[in-house]
Amino acid sequence: MADTSVQSRKDTLDKDLDKFVHVGEAASFLSRGLVAPGLALLFLALSAVIASLYVMGQPGAVVIVAAAAIGAYMALNIGANDVANNVAPAVGSKALSIGGALAIAAVFETAGALIGGAEVVATVSRGIIAPESVGQPTIFINAMMAALISSALWINLATWIGAPVSTTHSVVGGVMGAGIAAAGLWAVNWFTMSGIAASWIVSPLMGGVIAALFLAFIKEAIIYQDDKIAAARRWVPVLIGVMGGAFAAYLAMKGLSRVIPMGAGQIAAVGIAVFLGVWALAHIQVRKASEGMENRNQSLRALFKMPLIISAALLSFAHGANDVANAVGPLAAIVATVQANEVTGAVGIPLWVMAIGAIGISIGLVLFGPKLIRMVGQQITRLNPMRAFCVAIAAAITVILASALGLPISSTHTAVGAVFGVGFFREWYTANSSRRKAYLERKVDRERQARNGKKAAAAKADRKREMPSELEEDLPLGIAGYSFGVAGETSGAGAEIARRKLVRRAHFTTIIAAWIVTVPAAALLSMAMFMLLNLIS
């Protein structure tokens, strides 16, 4: 009887100890989830402290400090939502790990914002609302504050539900809504708005077309050539050179021209010179890296990994130059208005304002970006390093051109449009390419001859190994266990696969719907926020 009592106490003690263990594990899990929000709050506090150091003792210092914290909050949300588009192709193609992508993006986002962001900041801060239409500084400050708060809240909500919305849409909608609430429809510079609205349509189309053209070239000139390695040695250095030349021309336009006056011809000369230099270096590197490689698509993927990483860095730089405006454009307008105590057309961009936007975008990416990185890079269409390179370089070229013109286009539209462009082109090319069909027929003929000889077993192993790189690349996401007959014809379950699409239509419709809703939602929220701020002040 005593033994039974002792055993019961032991069982009860074990159960109690298990409960304590589970409680400890649950507490540890919850605490990990609070690390990112805690670090984000710390950054907001530091931003407010930094702003106070620069404006301490000045009239309206409290307003500037509050605006700096809100601008930092906006920058965090841009990093969490928008920057994912820059590195998602590299992550989705497995060329970069999440950690590596975050590190590259953080460095180049910050550099792009500090070097090339001032022009676009001026467009956002003063180009959407006509300054003369809002005569009182307090009203203008409340309008800019409402725009910051509303756009940041909307992007935060979108990130939480996993929707890659346009942060440019959000901030422009917020500024427009606040301007309408402050002074009516006529306060908005509709000429500027029409140009921005046109860019929202042009940018995804341009990104998609450029990406599709790059992919068409790679397929025709490299992938569906009998000697893939020789074709890659010829053309991969050219592609890397194009990327290097574009990056150099942009740096010359944004950086060197401030020190040394440079015209369009001189900037073009810099781009061409760097293209030739990068091409020569890449030619040597690609030839060395391709020695001993098998004549397989898997080998091509290895050759494209480094160009893809470089293009991801280029896109991050371009995004930093263009989208820092979304975080600190309204903040710069608030600072200028408070310090001048009047609403004027001229606006200076203090370095500390740019730094808050640049660093905030990078921190937001590191803390909250992985969710949307996986969505854009892995769930819309199947990406490999070659397709991801096309997406990244197309988005970079488009965003660079827009930033050079001082036009705050949507980098989300551009990058996601490039992903869709690659996917839809693959659908068309798989169904219509005569080169692909002829290549697969030649491949099957070689395999048939091998089966008739002593190398039947080896040919079967090669076919099994080649199938993912030659045919699976044109299958929808999530397909496995497919079977193909001669010349790539599908049979049985393969017929169902052939009817499926390479781009997930559900994501396409969802993203388009989110793009349409963002501007009016941000504008309405900004109107409400402006009225609330007016009541408080």
Coordinates of C-alpha atoms in Angstrom, one line a residue:
M1 CA 0.0 0.0 0.0
A2 CA 2.9 2.3 0.9
D3 CA 4.6 1.5 -2.4
T4 CA 1.4 2.4 -4.3
S5 CA 1.3 5.8 -2.5
V6 CA 4.9 6.5 -3.2
Q7 CA 4.4 5.6 -6.9
S8 CA 1.4 7.9 -7.1
R9 CA 3.4 10.8 -5.6
K10 CA 6.2 10.1 -8.1
D11 CA 3.7 10.2 -11.0
T12 CA 2.2 13.4 -9.8
L13 CA 5.6 15.0 -9.4
D14 CA 6.6 14.0 -12.9
K15 CA 3.5 15.5 -14.3
D16 CA 4.1 18.7 -12.5
L17 CA 7.7 18.9 -13.7
D18 CA 6.5 18.3 -17.3
K19 CA 4.1 21.2 -16.9
F20 CA 6.9 23.5 -15.7
V21 CA 9.0 22.4 -18.7
H22 CA 6.2 23.1 -21.1
V23 CA 5.5 26.5 -19.5
G24 CA 9.2 27.3 -19.9
E25 CA 9.3 26.3 -23.5
A26 CA 6.2 28.4 -24.2
A27 CA 7.7 31.4 -22.5
S28 CA 10.9 31.0 -24.5
F29 CA 8.9 30.8 -27.7
L30 CA 6.9 33.9 -26.9
S31 CA 10.0 35.9 -25.9
R32 CA 11.6 35.1 -29.2
G33 CA 8.6 36.6 -30.9
L34 CA 9.0 39.8 -28.9
V35 CA 12.7 40.4 -29.9
A36 CA 12.0 41.9 -33.3
P37 CA 9.2 44.3 -32.0
G38 CA 11.5 45.3 -29.1
L39 CA 14.4 46.1 -31.3
A40 CA 12.1 48.1 -33.6
L41 CA 10.8 50.2 -30.6
L42 CA 14.4 50.7 -29.6
F43 CA 15.2 52.1 -33.1
L44 CA 12.2 54.5 -32.9
A45 CA 13.5 55.8 -29.6
L46 CA 17.0 56.2 -30.9
S47 CA 15.7 58.1 -33.9
A48 CA 13.8 60.5 -31.7
V49 CA 16.9 61.0 -29.6
I50 CA 19.1 61.7 -32.7
A51 CA 16.5 64.2 -33.9
S52 CA 16.4 65.9 -30.5
L53 CA 20.2 66.4 -30.6
Y54 CA 19.9 68.3 -33.9
V55 CA 16.9 70.5 -33.1
M56 CA 17.2 70.9 -29.3
G57 CA 16.3 74.4 -28.3
Q58 CA 14.7 75.3 -31.7
P59 CA 11.0 76.3 -32.0
G60 CA 8.9 73.3 -32.8
A61 CA 11.5 70.8 -31.7
V62 CA 8.9 68.5 -30.2
V63 CA 7.1 68.3 -33.5
I64 CA 10.3 67.4 -35.3
V65 CA 11.2 64.7 -32.8
A66 CA 7.7 63.1 -33.0
A67 CA 7.9 63.3 -36.8
A68 CA 11.4 61.6 -36.7
A69 CA 10.0 58.7 -34.7
I70 CA 7.0 58.3 -37.1
G71 CA 9.4 58.5 -40.1
A72 CA 11.5 55.8 -38.6
Y73 CA 8.4 53.7 -38.2
M74 CA 7.6 54.2 -41.8
A75 CA 11.2 53.2 -42.8
L76 CA 10.9 50.0 -40.8
N77 CA 7.7 49.1 -42.7
I78 CA 9.3 49.8 -46.0
G79 CA 12.1 47.5 -45.2
A80 CA 9.8 44.8 -44.1
N81 CA 7.5 45.0 -47.1
D82 CA 9.2 46.6 -50.1
V83 CA 12.8 45.5 -49.8
A84 CA 11.8 41.8 -50.0
N85 CA 11.3 42.3 -53.7
N86 CA 15.0 43.1 -54.2
V87 CA 16.5 40.0 -52.7
A88 CA 13.5 37.6 -53.1
P89 CA 14.7 36.3 -56.6
A90 CA 18.1 35.4 -55.2
V91 CA 16.6 33.6 -52.2
G92 CA 13.9 31.9 -54.3
S93 CA 16.6 30.5 -56.7
K94 CA 18.7 29.4 -53.8
A95 CA 21.6 31.5 -54.9
L96 CA 21.6 33.2 -51.5
S97 CA 20.5 32.2 -48.0
I98 CA 18.1 34.5 -46.1
G99 CA 21.0 35.7 -44.0
G100 CA 23.2 36.5 -46.9
A101 CA 20.4 38.3 -48.7
L102 CA 19.6 40.4 -45.7
A103 CA 23.2 41.4 -45.2
I104 CA 23.7 42.4 -48.9
A105 CA 20.4 44.3 -49.0
A106 CA 21.1 46.2 -45.7
V107 CA 24.5 47.5 -46.9
F108 CA 23.4 48.5 -50.4
E109 CA 20.0 49.9 -49.4
T110 CA 21.8 52.2 -47.0
A111 CA 24.4 53.3 -49.6
G112 CA 21.8 53.9 -52.2
A113 CA 19.7 56.0 -49.9
L114 CA 22.6 58.2 -48.8
I115 CA 24.1 58.6 -52.2
G116 CA 21.2 59.0 -54.6
G117 CA 18.0 59.5 -52.6
A118 CA 17.8 63.3 -52.3
E119 CA 16.2 64.0 -55.7
V120 CA 13.2 61.7 -55.1
V121 CA 12.8 62.9 -51.6
A122 CA 12.2 66.4 -53.0
T123 CA 9.5 65.0 -55.4
V124 CA 7.6 63.3 -52.6
S125 CA 8.0 66.1 -50.0
R126 CA 6.9 69.0 -52.2
G127 CA 5.7 67.7 -55.6
I128 CA 2.4 66.2 -54.7
I129 CA 0.8 69.0 -52.6
A130 CA 1.3 72.5 -54.0
P131 CA 2.9 74.4 -51.1
E132 CA 1.1 77.7 -51.9
S133 CA -2.3 75.9 -51.5
V134 CA -1.7 75.3 -47.8
G135 CA -0.8 78.7 -46.3
Q136 CA -0.6 77.8 -42.6
P137 CA 2.5 75.9 -41.5
T138 CA 0.5 74.0 -38.8
I139 CA -1.9 72.7 -41.4
F140 CA 0.8 71.6 -43.7
I141 CA 2.7 69.9 -40.9
N142 CA -0.4 68.0 -39.8
A143 CA -1.0 67.0 -43.4
M144 CA 2.5 65.5 -43.7
M145 CA 2.3 63.9 -40.3
A146 CA -1.0 62.3 -41.3
A147 CA 0.5 61.0 -44.5
L148 CA 3.4 59.4 -42.6
I149 CA 1.2 57.8 -40.0
S150 CA -1.5 56.5 -42.4
S151 CA 0.9 55.0 -45.0
A152 CA 3.0 53.4 -42.3
L153 CA -0.1 51.8 -40.7
W154 CA -1.3 50.5 -44.0
I155 CA 2.0 49.0 -44.9
N156 CA 2.3 47.4 -41.5
L157 CA -1.1 45.8 -42.0
A158 CA -0.2 44.6 -45.4
T159 CA 3.0 43.1 -44.1
W160 CA 1.2 41.3 -41.3
I161 CA -1.2 39.6 -43.8
G162 CA 1.6 38.8 -46.2
A163 CA 0.7 41.2 -49.1
P164 CA 3.5 42.8 -51.1
V165 CA 1.9 46.2 -51.6
S166 CA 3.5 49.3 -53.0
T167 CA 5.0 51.6 -50.3
T168 CA 5.1 54.3 -53.0
H169 CA 1.4 53.9 -53.5
S170 CA 0.9 54.1 -49.8
V171 CA 2.8 57.3 -49.2
V172 CA 1.6 59.1 -52.3
G173 CA -2.0 58.2 -51.4
G174 CA -1.4 59.4 -47.9
V175 CA 0.0 62.7 -49.0
M176 CA -2.8 63.2 -51.5
G177 CA -5.5 62.3 -49.0
A178 CA -4.1 64.7 -46.4
G179 CA -3.8 67.4 -49.0
I180 CA -7.4 67.0 -50.0
A181 CA -8.5 67.1 -46.4
A182 CA -6.4 70.2 -45.7
A183 CA -7.4 72.3 -48.7
G184 CA -9.6 70.5 -51.1
L185 CA -9.0 68.8 -54.4
W186 CA -7.3 71.8 -55.8
A187 CA -4.4 71.5 -53.3
V188 CA -3.1 68.4 -55.1
N189 CA -0.7 68.8 -57.9
W190 CA -2.6 66.7 -60.4
F191 CA 0.0 67.0 -63.1
T192 CA 2.6 65.4 -60.9
M193 CA 0.0 62.8 -59.7
S194 CA -0.8 61.9 -63.3
G195 CA 2.9 61.3 -64.0
I196 CA 3.2 59.2 -60.9
A197 CA 0.0 57.2 -61.7
A198 CA 1.3 56.6 -65.3
S199 CA 4.5 55.3 -63.8
W200 CA 2.6 52.8 -61.7
I201 CA 1.3 51.2 -64.9
V202 CA 4.5 51.6 -66.9
S203 CA 6.9 50.2 -64.3
P204 CA 5.5 46.7 -64.0
L205 CA 5.0 46.4 -67.7
M206 CA 8.6 47.7 -68.3
G207 CA 10.0 45.4 -65.7
G208 CA 8.1 42.4 -67.1
V209 CA 9.1 43.1 -70.7
I210 CA 12.8 43.7 -69.9
A211 CA 12.9 40.5 -67.7
A212 CA 11.2 38.5 -70.5
L213 CA 13.7 39.8 -73.1
F214 CA 16.7 38.8 -70.9
L215 CA 15.2 35.4 -70.3
A216 CA 14.4 35.0 -74.0
F217 CA 18.0 35.8 -74.9
I218 CA 19.4 33.4 -72.2
K219 CA 17.1 30.5 -73.5
E220 CA 17.9 31.1 -77.1
A221 CA 21.6 31.8 -76.8
I222 CA 22.6 29.5 -73.9
I223 CA 20.1 27.1 -72.5
Y224 CA 18.9 25.4 -75.7
Q225 CA 22.3 25.2 -77.3
D226 CA 23.9 21.8 -77.8
D227 CA 27.1 23.1 -76.2
K228 CA 25.8 25.0 -73.3
I229 CA 29.2 25.7 -71.6
A230 CA 30.7 27.2 -74.8
A231 CA 27.6 29.4 -75.1
A232 CA 27.8 30.5 -71.5
R233 CA 31.5 31.4 -71.9
R234 CA 30.5 33.7 -74.7
W235 CA 27.4 35.4 -73.3
V236 CA 27.5 35.3 -69.5
P237 CA 30.4 37.8 -69.4
V238 CA 28.3 40.1 -71.6
L239 CA 25.3 40.0 -69.3
I240 CA 27.6 40.7 -66.3
G241 CA 29.1 43.6 -68.3
V242 CA 25.7 45.1 -69.0
M243 CA 24.9 45.0 -65.4
G244 CA 28.2 46.6 -64.4
G245 CA 27.9 49.3 -67.0
A246 CA 24.4 50.3 -65.9
F247 CA 25.5 50.4 -62.3
A248 CA 28.5 52.6 -63.1
A249 CA 26.5 55.0 -65.2
Y250 CA 24.0 55.4 -62.4
L251 CA 26.8 56.1 -59.9
A252 CA 28.3 58.6 -62.2
M253 CA 25.0 60.3 -62.6
K254 CA 24.2 60.4 -58.9
G255 CA 27.6 60.7 -57.2
L256 CA 30.4 61.9 -59.5
S257 CA 28.4 64.5 -61.2
R258 CA 28.1 66.4 -57.8
V259 CA 31.9 66.7 -57.7
I260 CA 32.7 66.8 -61.4
P261 CA 30.1 68.3 -63.8
M262 CA 29.2 65.5 -66.2
G263 CA 27.0 65.6 -69.2
A264 CA 25.0 62.7 -70.7
G265 CA 27.8 61.8 -73.1
Q266 CA 30.4 61.6 -70.3
I267 CA 28.1 59.5 -68.2
A268 CA 27.5 57.2 -71.1
A269 CA 31.2 57.0 -71.6
V270 CA 31.7 55.9 -68.0
G271 CA 29.1 53.2 -68.4
I272 CA 30.7 51.9 -71.6
A273 CA 34.2 51.9 -70.1
V274 CA 33.0 49.9 -67.1
F275 CA 31.1 47.6 -69.3
L276 CA 34.2 46.7 -71.2
G277 CA 36.3 46.3 -68.0
V278 CA 33.7 44.1 -66.3
W279 CA 33.2 42.1 -69.4
A280 CA 37.0 41.4 -69.7
L281 CA 37.2 40.3 -66.0
A282 CA 34.1 38.3 -66.2
H283 CA 35.3 36.6 -69.3
I284 CA 38.4 35.3 -67.5
Q285 CA 36.4 34.3 -64.4
V286 CA 33.6 32.5 -66.2
R287 CA 36.1 30.5 -68.4
K288 CA 38.0 29.5 -65.3
A289 CA 34.9 28.5 -63.4
S290 CA 33.4 26.5 -66.3
E291 CA 36.5 24.3 -66.7
G292 CA 35.5 20.7 -66.2
M293 CA 31.8 21.5 -66.0
E294 CA 29.3 19.0 -67.5
N295 CA 27.1 20.1 -70.4
R296 CA 24.0 20.5 -68.1
N297 CA 21.7 23.3 -67.1
Q298 CA 22.8 22.7 -63.5
S299 CA 26.2 23.9 -64.5
L300 CA 24.7 27.0 -66.0
R301 CA 22.9 27.7 -62.7
A302 CA 26.3 27.7 -61.0
L303 CA 27.7 30.2 -63.4
F304 CA 24.8 32.6 -62.9
K305 CA 24.9 32.6 -59.1
M306 CA 27.5 35.3 -58.7
P307 CA 26.0 37.6 -61.3
L308 CA 22.7 37.1 -59.5
I309 CA 24.2 38.1 -56.2
I310 CA 25.7 41.2 -57.8
S311 CA 22.4 42.1 -59.5
A312 CA 20.6 41.8 -56.2
A313 CA 23.1 44.3 -54.7
L314 CA 22.5 46.6 -57.6
L315 CA 18.7 46.4 -57.2
S316 CA 19.0 47.1 -53.5
F317 CA 21.1 50.2 -54.2
A318 CA 18.6 51.4 -56.7
H319 CA 15.7 50.8 -54.3
G320 CA 17.5 52.7 -51.5
A321 CA 18.0 55.6 -53.8
N322 CA 14.3 55.6 -54.9
D323 CA 12.3 54.5 -51.9
V324 CA 14.0 56.3 -49.1
A325 CA 11.8 59.2 -50.3
N326 CA 8.7 57.3 -49.0
A327 CA 10.1 57.2 -45.5
V328 CA 11.6 60.7 -45.2
G329 CA 10.0 62.8 -47.9
P330 CA 7.1 64.0 -45.6
L331 CA 9.6 64.1 -42.7
A332 CA 11.9 66.4 -44.7
A333 CA 8.9 68.7 -45.5
I334 CA 8.0 68.8 -41.8
V335 CA 11.5 69.7 -40.7
A336 CA 11.8 72.5 -43.4
T337 CA 8.4 73.9 -42.5
V338 CA 9.0 74.0 -38.8
Q339 CA 12.4 75.6 -39.1
A340 CA 11.3 78.2 -41.6
N341 CA 7.9 78.7 -39.9
E342 CA 6.4 79.0 -43.4
V343 CA 5.3 76.7 -46.2
T344 CA 7.8 77.2 -49.1
G345 CA 8.7 75.3 -52.3
A346 CA 12.4 74.9 -51.4
V347 CA 13.3 72.0 -49.1
G348 CA 16.7 70.9 -47.9
I349 CA 17.4 67.3 -46.9
P350 CA 19.4 67.1 -43.6
L351 CA 21.8 64.2 -43.4
W352 CA 20.3 62.9 -40.2
V353 CA 16.9 62.7 -41.9
M354 CA 18.4 60.7 -44.8
A355 CA 20.2 58.5 -42.3
I356 CA 17.0 57.6 -40.3
G357 CA 15.3 56.5 -43.6
A358 CA 18.3 54.5 -44.8
I359 CA 19.1 52.7 -41.6
G360 CA 15.4 52.2 -40.8
I361 CA 14.8 50.4 -44.1
S362 CA 17.7 48.1 -43.5
I363 CA 16.6 47.3 -39.9
G364 CA 13.0 46.7 -41.0
L365 CA 14.3 44.3 -43.7
V366 CA 16.4 42.3 -41.2
L367 CA 13.7 42.1 -38.5
F368 CA 10.5 41.6 -40.5
G369 CA 11.5 40.9 -44.2
P370 CA 11.9 37.1 -44.5
K371 CA 8.1 36.5 -44.7
L372 CA 7.6 38.4 -47.9
I373 CA 11.0 37.4 -49.3
R374 CA 9.7 33.8 -49.3
M375 CA 6.4 34.8 -50.8
V376 CA 7.8 36.8 -53.7
G377 CA 10.8 34.5 -54.4
Q378 CA 9.2 31.1 -54.1
Q379 CA 5.4 31.2 -54.4
I380 CA 4.6 33.2 -57.6
T381 CA 6.5 31.1 -60.1
R382 CA 9.5 28.7 -60.0
L383 CA 12.8 30.6 -60.1
N384 CA 16.3 29.4 -60.8
P385 CA 19.4 31.5 -60.9
M386 CA 19.0 32.3 -64.6
R387 CA 15.4 33.5 -64.2
A388 CA 16.1 35.3 -61.0
F389 CA 19.0 37.1 -62.7
C390 CA 16.6 38.3 -65.4
V391 CA 14.1 39.5 -62.7
A392 CA 16.8 41.4 -60.7
I393 CA 18.6 43.1 -63.6
A394 CA 15.3 44.1 -65.2
A395 CA 13.9 45.6 -62.0
A396 CA 17.2 47.4 -61.3
I397 CA 17.4 49.0 -64.8
T398 CA 13.8 50.2 -64.5
V399 CA 14.2 51.6 -61.0
I400 CA 17.5 53.3 -61.8
L401 CA 16.0 55.1 -64.8
A402 CA 13.1 56.3 -62.7
S403 CA 15.3 57.4 -59.9
A404 CA 17.5 59.3 -62.3
L405 CA 14.4 61.2 -63.4
G406 CA 13.3 61.9 -59.9
L407 CA 10.1 59.9 -60.4
P408 CA 8.9 57.9 -57.3
I409 CA 7.8 54.8 -59.2
S410 CA 6.8 51.7 -57.3
S411 CA 9.7 49.3 -56.9
T412 CA 7.2 46.7 -55.8
H413 CA 5.4 47.0 -59.2
T414 CA 8.7 46.8 -61.0
A415 CA 10.1 43.8 -59.2
V416 CA 6.9 41.8 -59.0
G417 CA 6.1 42.7 -62.6
A418 CA 9.5 41.3 -63.6
V419 CA 8.6 38.0 -61.7
F420 CA 5.3 37.8 -63.6
G421 CA 7.0 38.7 -66.9
V422 CA 9.4 35.8 -66.4
G423 CA 6.6 33.4 -65.5
F424 CA 4.3 34.4 -68.3
F425 CA 7.1 34.3 -70.8
R426 CA 8.0 30.7 -69.7
E427 CA 4.4 29.7 -70.4
W428 CA 4.5 31.2 -73.9
Y429 CA 8.0 29.9 -74.7
T430 CA 7.3 26.3 -73.5
A431 CA 4.2 26.2 -75.8
N432 CA 5.6 28.0 -78.8
S433 CA 9.4 27.7 -79.0
S434 CA 10.6 25.9 -82.1
R435 CA 14.2 26.0 -80.8
R436 CA 13.2 24.3 -77.5
K437 CA 11.2 21.6 -79.4
A438 CA 14.1 20.9 -81.8
Y439 CA 16.6 20.7 -78.9
L440 CA 14.5 18.2 -77.0
E441 CA 14.0 16.1 -80.1
R442 CA 17.8 16.0 -80.7
K443 CA 18.2 15.1 -77.0
V444 CA 15.7 12.2 -77.3
D445 CA 17.4 10.9 -80.5
R446 CA 20.7 10.8 -78.7
E447 CA 19.2 8.9 -75.8
R448 CA 17.5 6.4 -78.1
Q449 CA 20.8 5.7 -79.7
A450 CA 22.4 5.3 -76.4
R451 CA 19.7 2.8 -75.3
N452 CA 20.4 0.7 -78.3
G453 CA 24.1 0.3 -77.3
K454 CA 26.0 -0.8 -74.3
K455 CA 25.5 2.5 -72.6
A456 CA 21.8 2.0 -72.0
A457 CA 22.1 2.1 -68.2
A458 CA 24.3 5.2 -68.2
A459 CA 22.0 7.0 -70.6
K460 CA 19.0 6.2 -68.3
A461 CA 20.9 7.7 -65.4
D462 CA 21.8 10.8 -67.4
R463 CA 18.2 11.2 -68.5
K464 CA 17.0 11.0 -65.0
R465 CA 19.6 13.5 -63.9
E466 CA 18.9 15.9 -66.7
M467 CA 15.1 15.8 -66.4
P468 CA 14.9 18.4 -63.7
S469 CA 17.1 20.9 -65.5
E470 CA 15.7 20.4 -69.0
L471 CA 12.0 19.7 -68.4
E472 CA 11.0 20.3 -64.8
E473 CA 12.0 23.9 -65.1
D474 CA 8.9 24.3 -67.3
L475 CA 6.5 22.7 -64.9
P476 CA 4.2 24.4 -62.4
L477 CA 5.2 24.8 -58.7
G478 CA 4.6 21.8 -56.5
I479 CA 4.7 19.2 -59.2
A480 CA 6.6 15.9 -58.7
G481 CA 6.4 12.4 -60.0
Y482 CA 5.8 13.5 -63.6
S483 CA 6.4 11.1 -66.5
F484 CA 7.4 12.0 -70.1
G485 CA 7.4 10.0 -73.2
V486 CA 9.5 10.5 -76.4
A487 CA 10.3 14.1 -77.3
G488 CA 9.0 15.4 -74.1
E489 CA 5.3 14.4 -74.8
T490 CA 3.3 14.1 -71.6
S491 CA 1.3 10.9 -70.9
G492 CA -1.1 10.0 -68.1
A493 CA -0.6 12.4 -65.2
G494 CA 1.7 14.4 -67.4
A495 CA -1.3 15.6 -69.5
E496 CA -2.8 17.2 -66.4
I497 CA 0.6 18.9 -65.7
A498 CA 0.7 20.3 -69.2
R499 CA -2.7 22.0 -68.6
R500 CA -1.5 23.7 -65.5
K501 CA 0.1 27.2 -65.5
L502 CA 3.6 28.2 -64.6
V503 CA 2.3 31.4 -62.8
R504 CA 0.0 31.0 -59.9
R505 CA -3.1 33.0 -60.9
A506 CA -4.3 33.3 -57.4
H507 CA -1.2 35.4 -56.5
F508 CA -1.6 37.4 -59.6
T509 CA -5.2 38.5 -58.9
T510 CA -4.5 39.0 -55.2
I511 CA -1.5 41.3 -55.8
I512 CA -3.3 43.3 -58.5
A513 CA -6.3 43.7 -56.1
A514 CA -3.9 44.9 -53.3
W515 CA -2.3 47.4 -55.7
I516 CA -5.7 48.8 -56.6
V517 CA -6.9 49.1 -53.0
T518 CA -3.7 50.7 -51.6
V519 CA -4.1 54.3 -52.8
P520 CA -7.7 54.9 -51.8
A521 CA -7.2 53.1 -48.5
A522 CA -4.1 55.1 -47.6
A523 CA -5.8 58.3 -48.8
L524 CA -9.0 57.7 -46.7
L525 CA -6.9 56.8 -43.6
S526 CA -4.8 59.9 -44.1
M527 CA -7.9 62.1 -44.2
A528 CA -9.2 60.7 -41.0
M529 CA -5.7 61.0 -39.4
F530 CA -5.4 64.7 -40.5
M531 CA -8.8 65.5 -38.9
L532 CA -7.7 63.8 -35.7
L533 CA -4.4 65.8 -35.6
N534 CA -6.3 69.0 -36.2
L535 CA -8.6 68.4 -33.3
I536 CA -5.6 67.6 -31.0
S537 CA -3.6 70.6 -32.1

